[in-house]
């Protein structure tokens, strides 16, 4: 009987030890799970933080890219046709150009020569389109340079005002064919060259009215006899 009691007591002790060990194991499992959950929560928090930071950086870069594309788009100015640049309005690198400012004028290549000038308002009823004109390029020797025939191609519908003198005028433009230009015998006409333009109205030619420099290839003048 005593042996059974000792064995029972020993078994009870071992059972108590096992029960305590099992409790410690379970506690360790709970602690491990809690630690794992904490680590997982911290990891998820770090991932969300990095993701938010990456999204913010991506949005910032996209905005910068849009701004750069906008600046690039508005920093390149393409001419509608090949030609020669004249009357430059900007001479400084990095200068600010206001809306509506003229950067330069393009003289198209491969087109008919056009001479533009100013017609005094009191002569508007004497000059019309398709009237013949004679053009004298005064930059050359006038004794040896022949007059080049042309034709009035345009008269502006509205009056213009000279910025300096405040004098009103109409824009008058004449065109010259390539065949007519052959009369210059190889002389090269460049943009901005002065010229005189004589409009033949029938009985007399209009003279002695100075035109502004050429808009397209040469300057012009309208004079009266």
Coordinates of C-alpha atoms in Angstrom, one line a residue:
X1 CA 0.0 0.0 0.0
X2 CA 2.8 2.4 0.9
X3 CA 4.4 1.6 -2.5
X4 CA 1.2 2.5 -4.3
X5 CA 0.9 5.7 -2.3
X6 CA 4.5 6.7 -3.2
X7 CA 3.9 5.9 -6.8
X8 CA 0.7 7.9 -6.8
X9 CA 2.4 10.8 -5.1
X10 CA 5.3 10.6 -7.6
X11 CA 2.8 10.5 -10.5
X12 CA 0.9 13.5 -9.1
X13 CA 4.2 15.4 -8.8
X14 CA 5.1 14.6 -12.3
X15 CA 1.6 15.5 -13.5
X16 CA 1.9 18.8 -11.6
X17 CA 5.3 19.4 -13.2
X18 CA 4.0 18.6 -16.6
X19 CA 1.0 20.8 -16.0
X20 CA 3.3 23.7 -15.1
X21 CA 5.5 23.0 -18.0
X22 CA 2.5 22.9 -20.3
X23 CA 1.3 26.2 -18.8
X24 CA 4.7 27.7 -19.5
X25 CA 4.7 26.4 -23.0
X26 CA 1.2 27.8 -23.6
X27 CA 2.4 31.1 -22.1
X28 CA 5.4 31.1 -24.4
X29 CA 3.1 30.4 -27.4
X30 CA 0.8 33.3 -26.4
X31 CA 3.8 35.6 -26.0
X32 CA 5.2 34.4 -29.3
X33 CA 1.9 35.1 -31.0
X34 CA 1.7 38.5 -29.4
X35 CA 5.2 39.3 -30.4
X36 CA 4.5 38.1 -33.9
X37 CA 1.4 40.2 -34.1
X38 CA 3.3 43.2 -32.9
X39 CA 6.0 42.6 -35.4
X40 CA 3.4 42.1 -38.1
X41 CA 1.6 45.3 -37.2
X42 CA 4.8 47.2 -37.1
X43 CA 5.8 45.7 -40.5
X44 CA 2.4 46.6 -42.0
X45 CA 2.7 50.1 -40.5
X46 CA 6.1 50.5 -42.1
X47 CA 4.9 49.2 -45.4
X48 CA 1.9 51.6 -45.4
X49 CA 4.2 54.5 -44.5
X50 CA 6.7 53.6 -47.3
X51 CA 3.8 53.1 -49.7
X52 CA 2.3 56.5 -48.8
X53 CA 5.8 58.1 -49.2
X54 CA 6.3 56.4 -52.5
X55 CA 2.9 57.6 -53.8
X56 CA 3.6 61.2 -52.6
X57 CA 7.0 61.1 -54.4
X58 CA 5.4 59.7 -57.5
X59 CA 2.8 62.4 -57.6
X60 CA 5.5 65.0 -57.0
X61 CA 7.6 63.6 -59.8
X62 CA 4.5 63.4 -62.1
X63 CA 3.8 67.1 -61.4
X64 CA 7.4 68.0 -62.1
X65 CA 7.3 66.0 -65.3
X66 CA 4.1 67.9 -66.4
X67 CA 5.7 71.2 -65.5
X68 CA 8.8 70.3 -67.4
X69 CA 6.8 69.1 -70.4
X70 CA 4.8 72.4 -70.3
X71 CA 8.0 74.5 -70.2
X72 CA 9.5 72.4 -73.0
X73 CA 6.3 72.8 -75.1
X74 CA 6.3 76.5 -74.6
X75 CA 10.0 77.0 -75.0
X76 CA 10.1 75.7 -78.6
X77 CA 8.6 77.9 -81.2
X78 CA 8.2 76.4 -84.6
X79 CA 7.8 78.4 -87.8
X80 CA 5.0 77.4 -90.1
X81 CA 7.3 77.6 -93.1
X82 CA 11.0 77.7 -93.9
X83 CA 12.5 81.1 -94.4
X84 CA 14.8 83.9 -93.2
X85 CA 14.4 85.4 -89.7
X86 CA 14.2 89.2 -89.7
X87 CA 13.3 92.0 -87.3
X88 CA 14.4 90.1 -84.2
X89 CA 12.5 91.4 -81.1
X90 CA 14.5 89.5 -78.5
X91 CA 18.3 89.7 -78.3
X92 CA 19.0 88.5 -74.7
X93 CA 19.2 84.9 -73.6
X94 CA 16.7 84.2 -70.9
X95 CA 14.7 87.3 -71.6
X96 CA 11.0 87.3 -70.6
X97 CA 8.6 87.5 -73.5
X98 CA 5.2 88.9 -72.8
X99 CA 2.0 87.6 -74.4
X100 CA 1.6 89.2 -77.8
X101 CA 5.2 90.3 -78.2
X102 CA 6.8 89.8 -81.6
X103 CA 9.8 87.6 -81.4
X104 CA 10.8 87.8 -85.0
X105 CA 9.4 87.8 -88.5
X106 CA 9.9 85.0 -91.0
X107 CA 10.4 85.6 -94.7
X108 CA 9.2 82.4 -96.4
X109 CA 11.5 80.9 -98.9
X110 CA 10.2 79.6 -102.2
X111 CA 7.4 82.2 -102.4
X112 CA 6.8 85.2 -104.6
X113 CA 8.6 88.4 -103.6
X114 CA 6.2 90.7 -101.7
X115 CA 6.8 94.4 -101.0
X116 CA 4.8 96.0 -98.2
X117 CA 4.4 99.7 -97.5
X118 CA 2.1 102.4 -96.1
X119 CA -0.6 104.1 -98.1
X120 CA -1.7 107.5 -96.8
X121 CA -5.4 107.6 -95.9
X122 CA -6.1 110.4 -98.4
X123 CA -5.0 108.1 -101.3
X124 CA -7.2 105.1 -100.4
X125 CA -9.7 106.0 -103.1
X126 CA -7.0 106.2 -105.8
X127 CA -5.4 102.8 -105.3
X128 CA -6.9 99.4 -105.6
X129 CA -5.8 95.8 -105.9
X130 CA -4.4 94.5 -109.2
X131 CA -3.0 97.9 -110.2
X132 CA 0.4 97.7 -111.8
X133 CA 3.4 98.9 -109.8
X134 CA 7.1 99.6 -110.5
X135 CA 9.5 98.8 -107.7
X136 CA 13.0 100.4 -107.4
X137 CA 15.4 98.8 -104.9
X138 CA 17.3 101.9 -103.7
X139 CA 20.0 99.8 -102.0
X140 CA 21.5 99.3 -105.4
X141 CA 22.9 101.8 -107.9
X142 CA 19.8 103.5 -109.1
X143 CA 21.4 104.5 -112.4
X144 CA 22.0 100.9 -113.4
X145 CA 19.2 99.1 -111.6
X146 CA 16.0 98.8 -113.5
X147 CA 12.6 99.0 -112.0
X148 CA 10.8 95.7 -111.4
X149 CA 7.2 95.4 -112.4
X150 CA 4.6 94.1 -109.9
X151 CA 1.0 94.2 -108.9
X152 CA -0.9 95.5 -105.9
X153 CA -2.1 92.3 -104.1
X154 CA -3.6 93.7 -100.9
X155 CA -4.8 96.8 -99.2
X156 CA -5.7 96.5 -95.5
X157 CA -9.4 97.0 -94.6
X158 CA -8.5 98.8 -91.4
X159 CA -6.4 101.9 -90.8
X160 CA -3.1 101.4 -88.9
X161 CA -1.4 104.0 -86.6
X162 CA 2.3 104.7 -86.7
X163 CA 3.7 104.1 -83.1
X164 CA 6.1 107.1 -83.4
X165 CA 4.2 109.7 -85.4
X166 CA 0.6 108.7 -84.7
X167 CA 0.0 109.1 -88.4
X168 CA -2.8 106.8 -89.8
X169 CA -2.1 104.7 -92.9
X170 CA -3.3 101.6 -94.8
X171 CA -1.1 98.6 -95.4
X172 CA -0.4 98.2 -99.1
X173 CA 1.3 95.0 -100.4
X174 CA 2.5 94.3 -103.9
X175 CA 3.7 91.0 -105.3
X176 CA 6.5 90.4 -107.9
X177 CA 6.8 87.3 -110.1
X178 CA 10.0 85.4 -110.5
X179 CA 10.0 86.3 -114.2
X180 CA 10.0 90.0 -113.3
X181 CA 12.8 89.5 -110.8
X182 CA 15.0 88.4 -113.6
X183 CA 15.3 92.0 -114.6
X184 CA 17.6 92.5 -111.7
X185 CA 20.3 90.4 -113.4
X186 CA 21.2 88.3 -110.4
X187 CA 21.1 91.1 -107.8
X188 CA 20.2 89.5 -104.4
X189 CA 17.2 90.9 -102.6
X190 CA 17.4 90.5 -98.8
X191 CA 14.8 91.1 -96.1
X192 CA 14.7 94.7 -94.8
X193 CA 16.2 96.3 -97.9
X194 CA 14.6 99.7 -98.7
X195 CA 12.8 100.3 -101.9
X196 CA 10.5 102.7 -103.7
X197 CA 7.2 101.5 -105.1
X198 CA 5.4 103.5 -107.9
X199 CA 1.7 102.6 -108.3
X200 CA 0.4 103.3 -111.7
X201 CA -3.2 104.5 -111.4
X202 CA -3.7 105.4 -115.1
X203 CA -2.8 109.0 -115.9
X204 CA -0.2 109.4 -113.2
X205 CA 1.8 107.4 -110.6
X206 CA 1.5 108.1 -106.9
X207 CA 5.0 109.1 -105.6
X208 CA 6.9 110.7 -102.8
X209 CA 5.3 108.7 -100.0
X210 CA 7.9 106.7 -98.0
X211 CA 6.9 103.2 -97.2
X212 CA 8.2 101.3 -94.2
X213 CA 10.8 98.4 -94.7
X214 CA 9.7 95.3 -96.4
X215 CA 7.6 92.9 -94.5
X216 CA 8.7 89.9 -96.5
X217 CA 11.8 90.4 -98.6
X218 CA 12.4 94.1 -99.2
X219 CA 11.3 97.6 -98.0
X220 CA 9.2 99.8 -100.2
X221 CA 8.2 103.4 -100.8
X222 CA 5.2 104.9 -102.5
X223 CA 5.8 108.2 -104.3
X224 CA 3.7 110.7 -106.3
X225 CA 4.5 112.6 -109.5

